[in-house]
């Protein structure tokens, strides 16, 4: 007997129609949306050895939010050729900031990956010659901040401050000081991939013994080469780091969930305690707390600091904007929100922290910049 496949065909056509409409409507919505005009100066001093530029995640978000330059040109990133990527009009700065700083709405100092490699220490990164901010850069940034331009900086910007004069110019803008320490959660302290070789060398030189640590823990490295390890189960009850927003931070960002974080972070000391919007949650034992006291390391690890006193500035103490996969779906309205919902808060998920934390945080900052309606003199 001949079977009738018509109901199945109709069902498949109906499903395809629903899927097409579900994709078409957000795309049409995005296309019909008026562009937002903002001039963003991106200062990128990323090492040429880095796998991709520091502004990659930022440019994806600017395109997805349909933010363009005041000339109408979009911010451009060529995901097919990382080495030749440029941002049209306001190129990532490899020398000095542009002179037209008066026509800037936001200055963004990207995360530097100079010392993220397996064989590089913070001390080495400070000796890499022309990489890093100069006093001229610092003066131009401070000049913009004095005019009311918002400044956003990511992890490792401090290691780019190549002189004390540069530090003195930028510390007041960001509302913090550096402790000289940086840290990272390590799942296997015996791993030569997770623990940079230079860190082992520095430890063995100062301690006069071979690297003794194993298991999970938190690695703390000073710019002078000192190394402290918080051992999982002994110094910290759990070696894992989680970013947790403060009450003010939750109201500001809308993020209530604690998010796993596993990359490098700066240990900074904010000028005002209430300037901390988020911190890394570290469950220290008494032994671990005393180890930090003995080393002069603050036991509080701020993750996001806002300076809203004399300047409007944000400092993200980690590589929050790091994006590995440049998503094709940037021209879909609401895709950033959907991606944040669908991405599990688990270890090993590519770009998890980007979608869960960086995107909503930067959207909030960009909305604030738009609301400022900065009038250029």
mmCIF file of C-alpha atoms in Angstrom:
data_model
loop_
_atom_site.group_PDB
_atom_site.id
_atom_site.type_symbol
_atom_site.label_atom_id
_atom_site.label_comp_id
_atom_site.label_asym_id
_atom_site.label_seq_id
_atom_site.Cartn_x
_atom_site.Cartn_y
_atom_site.Cartn_z
ATOM 1 C CA UNK A 1 0.000 0.000 0.000
ATOM 2 C CA UNK A 2 1.347 3.404 -0.934
ATOM 3 C CA UNK A 3 2.157 5.578 2.077
ATOM 4 C CA UNK A 4 1.142 9.224 2.230
ATOM 5 C CA UNK A 5 4.121 11.466 3.199
ATOM 6 C CA UNK A 6 2.191 14.705 2.878
ATOM 7 C CA UNK A 7 1.621 15.316 6.642
ATOM 8 C CA UNK A 8 5.366 14.893 7.303
ATOM 9 C CA UNK A 9 6.236 17.274 4.472
ATOM 10 C CA UNK A 10 3.812 19.884 5.764
ATOM 11 C CA UNK A 11 5.207 19.532 9.267
ATOM 12 C CA UNK A 12 8.777 20.051 8.009
ATOM 13 C CA UNK A 13 7.723 23.095 5.983
ATOM 14 C CA UNK A 14 5.985 24.548 9.021
ATOM 15 C CA UNK A 15 9.115 24.043 11.154
ATOM 16 C CA UNK A 16 11.332 25.657 8.534
ATOM 17 C CA UNK A 17 8.937 28.603 8.282
ATOM 18 C CA UNK A 18 8.965 29.135 12.048
ATOM 19 C CA UNK A 19 12.776 28.968 12.164
ATOM 20 C CA UNK A 20 13.096 31.372 9.215
ATOM 21 C CA UNK A 21 10.761 33.871 10.834
ATOM 22 C CA UNK A 22 12.528 33.510 14.196
ATOM 23 C CA UNK A 23 15.836 34.410 12.527
ATOM 24 C CA UNK A 24 14.487 36.993 10.098
ATOM 25 C CA UNK A 25 12.623 39.139 12.617
ATOM 26 C CA UNK A 26 15.662 39.860 14.882
ATOM 27 C CA UNK A 27 17.782 40.483 11.770
ATOM 28 C CA UNK A 28 15.234 42.935 10.336
ATOM 29 C CA UNK A 29 14.925 44.564 13.761
ATOM 30 C CA UNK A 30 18.719 45.022 13.887
ATOM 31 C CA UNK A 31 18.820 46.400 10.335
ATOM 32 C CA UNK A 32 16.049 48.934 11.051
ATOM 33 C CA UNK A 33 17.707 50.143 14.251
ATOM 34 C CA UNK A 34 19.267 53.606 14.041
ATOM 35 C CA UNK A 35 23.039 53.567 14.624
ATOM 36 C CA UNK A 36 24.464 55.049 17.819
ATOM 37 C CA UNK A 37 27.166 57.663 17.198
ATOM 38 C CA UNK A 38 30.128 57.415 19.567
ATOM 39 C CA UNK A 39 33.806 58.178 19.034
ATOM 40 C CA UNK A 40 35.806 55.559 20.917
ATOM 41 C CA UNK A 41 39.569 55.815 21.058
ATOM 42 C CA UNK A 42 40.998 52.317 21.390
ATOM 43 C CA UNK A 43 44.540 52.246 22.767
ATOM 44 C CA UNK A 44 45.956 48.809 22.057
ATOM 45 C CA UNK A 45 49.532 48.087 23.088
ATOM 46 C CA UNK A 46 49.164 44.321 22.771
ATOM 47 C CA UNK A 47 52.387 42.475 22.109
ATOM 48 C CA UNK A 48 52.899 41.407 18.475
ATOM 49 C CA UNK A 49 53.398 37.890 19.879
ATOM 50 C CA UNK A 50 49.775 37.791 21.085
ATOM 51 C CA UNK A 51 47.415 35.394 19.246
ATOM 52 C CA UNK A 52 44.932 38.178 18.516
ATOM 53 C CA UNK A 53 44.484 41.909 19.256
ATOM 54 C CA UNK A 54 43.182 43.098 22.608
ATOM 55 C CA UNK A 55 40.271 44.985 21.034
ATOM 56 C CA UNK A 56 38.666 41.956 19.346
ATOM 57 C CA UNK A 57 35.898 41.461 21.925
ATOM 58 C CA UNK A 58 35.156 45.174 22.163
ATOM 59 C CA UNK A 59 34.725 45.614 18.411
ATOM 60 C CA UNK A 60 32.324 42.639 18.207
ATOM 61 C CA UNK A 61 30.134 44.265 20.854
ATOM 62 C CA UNK A 62 30.256 47.693 19.177
ATOM 63 C CA UNK A 63 29.101 46.132 15.911
ATOM 64 C CA UNK A 64 26.390 44.078 17.597
ATOM 65 C CA UNK A 65 25.090 47.164 19.429
ATOM 66 C CA UNK A 66 25.306 49.106 16.128
ATOM 67 C CA UNK A 67 27.641 51.713 17.589
ATOM 68 C CA UNK A 68 29.513 53.627 14.886
ATOM 69 C CA UNK A 69 31.866 56.592 14.708
ATOM 70 C CA UNK A 70 30.361 60.045 14.436
ATOM 71 C CA UNK A 71 31.469 60.039 10.799
ATOM 72 C CA UNK A 72 29.140 57.078 10.225
ATOM 73 C CA UNK A 73 31.980 54.576 9.735
ATOM 74 C CA UNK A 74 31.677 51.340 11.673
ATOM 75 C CA UNK A 75 34.354 49.880 13.894
ATOM 76 C CA UNK A 76 35.994 47.133 11.883
ATOM 77 C CA UNK A 77 37.684 43.902 12.806
ATOM 78 C CA UNK A 78 38.772 41.388 10.174
ATOM 79 C CA UNK A 79 38.235 38.032 11.850
ATOM 80 C CA UNK A 80 39.912 36.314 8.878
ATOM 81 C CA UNK A 81 43.235 38.052 9.425
ATOM 82 C CA UNK A 82 44.092 38.894 13.006
ATOM 83 C CA UNK A 83 47.508 40.312 12.143
ATOM 84 C CA UNK A 84 46.112 42.915 9.749
ATOM 85 C CA UNK A 85 43.012 43.854 11.746
ATOM 86 C CA UNK A 86 42.338 47.570 12.057
ATOM 87 C CA UNK A 87 39.654 49.790 13.474
ATOM 88 C CA UNK A 88 38.778 52.267 10.746
ATOM 89 C CA UNK A 89 39.171 55.924 11.608
ATOM 90 C CA UNK A 90 40.231 55.381 15.190
ATOM 91 C CA UNK A 91 42.904 52.752 14.752
ATOM 92 C CA UNK A 92 44.259 50.896 17.770
ATOM 93 C CA UNK A 93 47.127 53.024 18.981
ATOM 94 C CA UNK A 94 50.572 51.448 18.862
ATOM 95 C CA UNK A 95 52.464 54.732 19.353
ATOM 96 C CA UNK A 96 50.553 57.652 20.859
ATOM 97 C CA UNK A 97 46.896 58.630 21.274
ATOM 98 C CA UNK A 98 45.400 60.787 18.588
ATOM 99 C CA UNK A 99 45.631 64.544 18.967
ATOM 100 C CA UNK A 100 41.898 64.943 18.324
ATOM 101 C CA UNK A 101 41.192 63.883 21.892
ATOM 102 C CA UNK A 102 38.527 66.576 22.332
ATOM 103 C CA UNK A 103 36.250 64.692 19.931
ATOM 104 C CA UNK A 104 36.344 61.478 21.945
ATOM 105 C CA UNK A 105 33.483 60.029 23.979
ATOM 106 C CA UNK A 106 35.315 57.044 25.464
ATOM 107 C CA UNK A 107 38.950 55.981 25.806
ATOM 108 C CA UNK A 108 39.507 52.228 26.033
ATOM 109 C CA UNK A 109 42.829 50.739 27.163
ATOM 110 C CA UNK A 110 42.742 47.133 26.017
ATOM 111 C CA UNK A 111 44.064 44.198 27.985
ATOM 112 C CA UNK A 112 47.743 43.600 27.252
ATOM 113 C CA UNK A 113 48.806 40.040 26.625
ATOM 114 C CA UNK A 114 52.506 40.826 26.916
ATOM 115 C CA UNK A 115 53.007 38.554 29.915
ATOM 116 C CA UNK A 116 50.375 35.891 29.344
ATOM 117 C CA UNK A 117 52.773 33.539 27.580
ATOM 118 C CA UNK A 118 54.112 30.455 29.339
ATOM 119 C CA UNK A 119 57.695 31.682 29.548
ATOM 120 C CA UNK A 120 57.303 35.370 30.376
ATOM 121 C CA UNK A 121 57.318 37.045 33.783
ATOM 122 C CA UNK A 122 55.977 40.513 34.725
ATOM 123 C CA UNK A 123 59.574 41.660 35.230
ATOM 124 C CA UNK A 124 60.443 40.696 31.668
ATOM 125 C CA UNK A 125 57.393 42.453 30.248
ATOM 126 C CA UNK A 126 58.522 45.743 31.735
ATOM 127 C CA UNK A 127 61.756 45.541 29.769
ATOM 128 C CA UNK A 128 60.321 45.055 26.312
ATOM 129 C CA UNK A 129 61.457 48.416 25.017
ATOM 130 C CA UNK A 130 58.870 50.515 23.229
ATOM 131 C CA UNK A 131 55.828 48.511 24.339
ATOM 132 C CA UNK A 132 53.777 50.394 26.899
ATOM 133 C CA UNK A 133 52.243 53.752 27.648
ATOM 134 C CA UNK A 134 54.442 56.838 27.592
ATOM 135 C CA UNK A 135 54.140 60.027 29.621
ATOM 136 C CA UNK A 136 52.682 61.692 26.507
ATOM 137 C CA UNK A 137 49.994 58.994 26.355
ATOM 138 C CA UNK A 138 49.227 59.539 30.030
ATOM 139 C CA UNK A 139 48.928 63.318 29.601
ATOM 140 C CA UNK A 140 46.535 62.939 26.665
ATOM 141 C CA UNK A 141 44.389 60.446 28.593
ATOM 142 C CA UNK A 142 44.282 62.711 31.631
ATOM 143 C CA UNK A 143 43.440 65.687 29.429
ATOM 144 C CA UNK A 144 40.462 63.762 28.071
ATOM 145 C CA UNK A 145 39.368 62.673 31.567
ATOM 146 C CA UNK A 146 39.474 66.320 32.688
ATOM 147 C CA UNK A 147 37.063 67.108 29.855
ATOM 148 C CA UNK A 148 34.618 64.438 31.062
ATOM 149 C CA UNK A 149 35.616 61.610 28.740
ATOM 150 C CA UNK A 150 35.018 58.165 30.281
ATOM 151 C CA UNK A 151 38.107 55.955 30.579
ATOM 152 C CA UNK A 152 37.942 52.142 30.646
ATOM 153 C CA UNK A 153 41.026 49.995 31.234
ATOM 154 C CA UNK A 154 41.515 46.238 31.368
ATOM 155 C CA UNK A 155 43.951 43.894 33.073
ATOM 156 C CA UNK A 156 47.666 44.488 32.737
ATOM 157 C CA UNK A 157 47.337 48.141 31.811
ATOM 158 C CA UNK A 158 49.426 48.755 34.914
ATOM 159 C CA UNK A 159 52.321 46.681 33.620
ATOM 160 C CA UNK A 160 52.312 48.986 30.604
ATOM 161 C CA UNK A 161 52.888 52.033 32.750
ATOM 162 C CA UNK A 162 56.554 52.141 31.993
ATOM 163 C CA UNK A 163 57.606 54.803 34.482
ATOM 164 C CA UNK A 164 56.606 56.180 37.854
ATOM 165 C CA UNK A 165 55.580 59.423 36.144
ATOM 166 C CA UNK A 166 53.078 57.524 34.001
ATOM 167 C CA UNK A 167 51.710 55.775 37.087
ATOM 168 C CA UNK A 168 51.290 59.066 38.926
ATOM 169 C CA UNK A 169 49.279 60.450 36.012
ATOM 170 C CA UNK A 170 46.945 57.476 35.672
ATOM 171 C CA UNK A 171 46.396 56.255 39.228
ATOM 172 C CA UNK A 172 44.131 59.219 40.154
ATOM 173 C CA UNK A 173 42.044 58.698 37.011
ATOM 174 C CA UNK A 174 41.358 55.042 37.793
ATOM 175 C CA UNK A 175 41.045 55.676 41.538
ATOM 176 C CA UNK A 176 43.441 52.951 42.624
ATOM 177 C CA UNK A 177 47.022 51.937 43.190
ATOM 178 C CA UNK A 178 48.847 48.772 42.212
ATOM 179 C CA UNK A 179 50.020 46.293 44.839
ATOM 180 C CA UNK A 180 52.590 44.969 42.371
ATOM 181 C CA UNK A 181 50.962 41.523 42.533
ATOM 182 C CA UNK A 182 48.942 39.588 39.987
ATOM 183 C CA UNK A 183 47.228 36.238 40.413
ATOM 184 C CA UNK A 184 45.683 33.279 38.644
ATOM 185 C CA UNK A 185 43.769 30.132 39.547
ATOM 186 C CA UNK A 186 45.777 27.032 38.588
ATOM 187 C CA UNK A 187 44.132 23.614 38.414
ATOM 188 C CA UNK A 188 47.473 21.763 38.378
ATOM 189 C CA UNK A 189 50.445 23.471 39.998
ATOM 190 C CA UNK A 190 52.785 20.890 38.428
ATOM 191 C CA UNK A 191 51.672 21.856 34.920
ATOM 192 C CA UNK A 192 54.336 23.666 32.912
ATOM 193 C CA UNK A 193 51.564 25.095 30.744
ATOM 194 C CA UNK A 194 49.558 26.632 33.578
ATOM 195 C CA UNK A 195 52.579 27.746 35.615
ATOM 196 C CA UNK A 196 54.956 29.898 33.498
ATOM 197 C CA UNK A 197 58.504 28.598 33.430
ATOM 198 C CA UNK A 198 59.853 31.987 34.480
ATOM 199 C CA UNK A 199 57.714 31.838 37.619
ATOM 200 C CA UNK A 200 59.317 28.525 38.582
ATOM 201 C CA UNK A 201 62.779 29.959 37.906
ATOM 202 C CA UNK A 202 62.102 33.032 40.062
ATOM 203 C CA UNK A 203 60.693 30.915 42.887
ATOM 204 C CA UNK A 204 63.633 28.496 42.894
ATOM 205 C CA UNK A 205 66.130 31.358 42.772
ATOM 206 C CA UNK A 206 64.584 33.158 45.767
ATOM 207 C CA UNK A 207 63.536 30.094 47.824
ATOM 208 C CA UNK A 208 66.670 28.091 47.097
ATOM 209 C CA UNK A 209 64.674 24.910 46.454
ATOM 210 C CA UNK A 210 62.838 23.163 43.636
ATOM 211 C CA UNK A 211 59.202 23.962 42.880
ATOM 212 C CA UNK A 212 57.318 21.882 45.492
ATOM 213 C CA UNK A 213 53.655 22.584 44.713
ATOM 214 C CA UNK A 214 51.036 20.260 43.245
ATOM 215 C CA UNK A 215 47.252 20.080 43.022
ATOM 216 C CA UNK A 216 45.085 23.168 42.542
ATOM 217 C CA UNK A 217 45.669 26.595 44.017
ATOM 218 C CA UNK A 218 46.022 30.311 43.420
ATOM 219 C CA UNK A 219 49.328 31.563 42.040
ATOM 220 C CA UNK A 220 50.405 35.085 43.104
ATOM 221 C CA UNK A 221 53.390 36.698 41.365
ATOM 222 C CA UNK A 222 55.016 40.048 42.194
ATOM 223 C CA UNK A 223 56.627 42.258 39.580
ATOM 224 C CA UNK A 224 59.972 41.848 41.403
ATOM 225 C CA UNK A 225 59.844 38.054 40.945
ATOM 226 C CA UNK A 226 58.451 36.964 44.324
ATOM 227 C CA UNK A 227 55.991 34.055 44.199
ATOM 228 C CA UNK A 228 53.291 33.059 46.702
ATOM 229 C CA UNK A 229 51.084 29.983 46.269
ATOM 230 C CA UNK A 230 47.754 29.564 48.052
ATOM 231 C CA UNK A 231 47.299 25.794 48.153
ATOM 232 C CA UNK A 232 43.840 24.360 47.574
ATOM 233 C CA UNK A 233 42.496 22.721 50.735
ATOM 234 C CA UNK A 234 45.188 24.299 52.956
ATOM 235 C CA UNK A 235 45.410 28.037 52.289
ATOM 236 C CA UNK A 236 42.092 28.268 50.443
ATOM 237 C CA UNK A 237 39.188 25.889 51.000
ATOM 238 C CA UNK A 238 38.548 25.910 47.267
ATOM 239 C CA UNK A 239 41.196 27.008 44.804
ATOM 240 C CA UNK A 240 38.616 28.195 42.290
ATOM 241 C CA UNK A 241 37.985 31.899 41.768
ATOM 242 C CA UNK A 242 34.489 33.273 41.295
ATOM 243 C CA UNK A 243 33.618 36.835 40.429
ATOM 244 C CA UNK A 244 30.915 38.145 42.736
ATOM 245 C CA UNK A 245 29.280 41.570 42.395
ATOM 246 C CA UNK A 246 28.779 43.770 45.435
ATOM 247 C CA UNK A 247 25.292 45.028 46.268
ATOM 248 C CA UNK A 248 26.004 48.275 44.417
ATOM 249 C CA UNK A 249 27.512 46.275 41.558
ATOM 250 C CA UNK A 250 24.454 44.017 41.291
ATOM 251 C CA UNK A 251 22.135 47.008 41.051
ATOM 252 C CA UNK A 252 24.405 48.595 38.454
ATOM 253 C CA UNK A 253 25.093 45.562 36.253
ATOM 254 C CA UNK A 254 22.008 43.413 36.815
ATOM 255 C CA UNK A 255 24.303 40.382 37.365
ATOM 256 C CA UNK A 256 23.453 38.414 40.513
ATOM 257 C CA UNK A 257 25.138 35.125 39.666
ATOM 258 C CA UNK A 258 28.689 34.287 40.738
ATOM 259 C CA UNK A 259 30.778 33.632 37.608
ATOM 260 C CA UNK A 260 33.858 31.401 37.376
ATOM 261 C CA UNK A 261 37.090 33.163 36.430
ATOM 262 C CA UNK A 262 40.314 31.362 35.550
ATOM 263 C CA UNK A 263 42.649 33.851 33.855
ATOM 264 C CA UNK A 264 45.179 36.354 35.219
ATOM 265 C CA UNK A 265 44.113 39.327 37.337
ATOM 266 C CA UNK A 266 45.772 42.366 38.933
ATOM 267 C CA UNK A 267 45.693 42.809 42.711
ATOM 268 C CA UNK A 268 44.870 46.504 43.172
ATOM 269 C CA UNK A 269 44.096 48.771 46.124
ATOM 270 C CA UNK A 270 41.140 51.124 45.416
ATOM 271 C CA UNK A 271 41.187 54.656 46.842
ATOM 272 C CA UNK A 272 37.586 54.261 48.056
ATOM 273 C CA UNK A 273 36.177 50.954 49.413
ATOM 274 C CA UNK A 274 32.733 51.644 47.917
ATOM 275 C CA UNK A 275 34.342 52.001 44.471
ATOM 276 C CA UNK A 276 34.473 48.198 44.158
ATOM 277 C CA UNK A 277 31.622 46.909 41.959
ATOM 278 C CA UNK A 278 32.817 43.284 41.914
ATOM 279 C CA UNK A 279 35.505 41.202 43.593
ATOM 280 C CA UNK A 280 37.013 37.767 43.266
ATOM 281 C CA UNK A 281 35.596 35.452 45.888
ATOM 282 C CA UNK A 282 38.445 33.671 47.687
ATOM 283 C CA UNK A 283 37.629 31.348 50.599
ATOM 284 C CA UNK A 284 40.810 31.784 52.652
ATOM 285 C CA UNK A 285 41.696 29.631 55.632
ATOM 286 C CA UNK A 286 43.406 31.253 58.619
ATOM 287 C CA UNK A 287 46.702 29.847 57.355
ATOM 288 C CA UNK A 288 46.144 31.363 53.920
ATOM 289 C CA UNK A 289 45.114 34.720 55.356
ATOM 290 C CA UNK A 290 48.284 34.841 57.469
ATOM 291 C CA UNK A 291 50.382 33.967 54.411
ATOM 292 C CA UNK A 292 48.993 37.029 52.633
ATOM 293 C CA UNK A 293 49.568 39.253 55.677
ATOM 294 C CA UNK A 294 53.186 38.107 55.912
ATOM 295 C CA UNK A 295 53.732 38.890 52.219
ATOM 296 C CA UNK A 296 51.967 42.270 52.423
ATOM 297 C CA UNK A 297 49.273 41.194 49.949
ATOM 298 C CA UNK A 298 45.740 42.615 50.350
ATOM 299 C CA UNK A 299 43.271 39.830 51.176
ATOM 300 C CA UNK A 300 40.565 41.548 49.137
ATOM 301 C CA UNK A 301 40.881 41.076 45.356
ATOM 302 C CA UNK A 302 38.754 43.714 43.539
ATOM 303 C CA UNK A 303 37.570 42.670 40.069
ATOM 304 C CA UNK A 304 35.874 45.862 38.824
ATOM 305 C CA UNK A 305 36.655 49.309 40.256
ATOM 306 C CA UNK A 306 34.718 52.469 39.383
ATOM 307 C CA UNK A 307 36.135 55.934 40.004
ATOM 308 C CA UNK A 308 33.290 58.431 39.978
ATOM 309 C CA UNK A 309 34.872 61.166 42.069
ATOM 310 C CA UNK A 310 36.856 63.632 39.947
ATOM 311 C CA UNK A 311 36.784 61.372 36.859
ATOM 312 C CA UNK A 312 34.521 58.699 35.404
ATOM 313 C CA UNK A 313 36.673 55.614 34.934
ATOM 314 C CA UNK A 314 36.427 51.841 35.181
ATOM 315 C CA UNK A 315 39.196 49.331 35.717
ATOM 316 C CA UNK A 316 38.608 45.634 35.015
ATOM 317 C CA UNK A 317 41.384 43.797 36.786
ATOM 318 C CA UNK A 318 41.138 40.753 34.488
ATOM 319 C CA UNK A 319 41.148 40.042 30.752
ATOM 320 C CA UNK A 320 37.369 40.364 30.644
ATOM 321 C CA UNK A 321 37.123 41.307 26.969
ATOM 322 C CA UNK A 322 39.105 38.335 25.714
ATOM 323 C CA UNK A 323 37.154 36.714 22.870
ATOM 324 C CA UNK A 324 38.379 33.612 21.075
ATOM 325 C CA UNK A 325 35.523 33.026 18.621
ATOM 326 C CA UNK A 326 34.351 36.119 16.730
ATOM 327 C CA UNK A 327 30.651 35.260 16.401
ATOM 328 C CA UNK A 328 28.974 35.658 13.009
ATOM 329 C CA UNK A 329 25.642 36.492 14.669
ATOM 330 C CA UNK A 330 26.438 40.118 15.491
ATOM 331 C CA UNK A 331 23.683 41.428 13.181
ATOM 332 C CA UNK A 332 20.946 39.738 15.190
ATOM 333 C CA UNK A 333 19.093 41.929 17.675
ATOM 334 C CA UNK A 334 19.394 40.453 21.167
ATOM 335 C CA UNK A 335 21.935 37.799 20.199
ATOM 336 C CA UNK A 336 24.272 38.948 22.989
ATOM 337 C CA UNK A 337 21.527 38.334 25.570
ATOM 338 C CA UNK A 338 20.610 34.935 24.112
ATOM 339 C CA UNK A 339 24.266 33.908 24.055
ATOM 340 C CA UNK A 340 24.628 34.896 27.691
ATOM 341 C CA UNK A 341 21.628 32.740 28.654
ATOM 342 C CA UNK A 342 22.757 29.731 26.621
ATOM 343 C CA UNK A 343 26.396 29.717 27.757
ATOM 344 C CA UNK A 344 26.884 27.461 30.819
ATOM 345 C CA UNK A 345 28.764 28.844 33.828
ATOM 346 C CA UNK A 346 31.296 26.007 33.691
ATOM 347 C CA UNK A 347 35.031 25.526 33.295
ATOM 348 C CA UNK A 348 36.302 24.867 29.805
ATOM 349 C CA UNK A 349 33.471 26.675 27.984
ATOM 350 C CA UNK A 350 35.015 28.983 25.325
ATOM 351 C CA UNK A 351 34.339 32.699 25.896
ATOM 352 C CA UNK A 352 32.054 31.975 28.868
ATOM 353 C CA UNK A 353 33.287 34.936 30.909
ATOM 354 C CA UNK A 354 33.001 37.259 27.906
ATOM 355 C CA UNK A 355 29.286 36.535 27.469
ATOM 356 C CA UNK A 356 28.405 36.315 31.157
ATOM 357 C CA UNK A 357 30.272 39.365 32.465
ATOM 358 C CA UNK A 358 32.080 41.507 29.896
ATOM 359 C CA UNK A 359 29.140 42.028 27.519
ATOM 360 C CA UNK A 360 26.566 43.174 30.120
ATOM 361 C CA UNK A 361 29.180 45.292 31.935
ATOM 362 C CA UNK A 362 30.346 47.070 28.772
ATOM 363 C CA UNK A 363 26.742 47.568 27.593
ATOM 364 C CA UNK A 364 26.043 49.366 30.868
ATOM 365 C CA UNK A 365 29.133 51.556 30.486
ATOM 366 C CA UNK A 366 28.280 52.377 26.856
ATOM 367 C CA UNK A 367 24.730 53.323 27.866
ATOM 368 C CA UNK A 368 26.166 55.684 30.476
ATOM 369 C CA UNK A 369 28.423 57.287 27.875
ATOM 370 C CA UNK A 370 25.449 57.770 25.545
ATOM 371 C CA UNK A 371 23.406 59.326 28.354
ATOM 372 C CA UNK A 372 26.203 61.789 29.124
ATOM 373 C CA UNK A 373 25.551 63.543 25.790
ATOM 374 C CA UNK A 374 29.043 64.994 25.924
ATOM 375 C CA UNK A 375 29.262 68.429 24.292
ATOM 376 C CA UNK A 376 32.659 69.016 22.766
ATOM 377 C CA UNK A 377 34.165 72.455 23.466
#
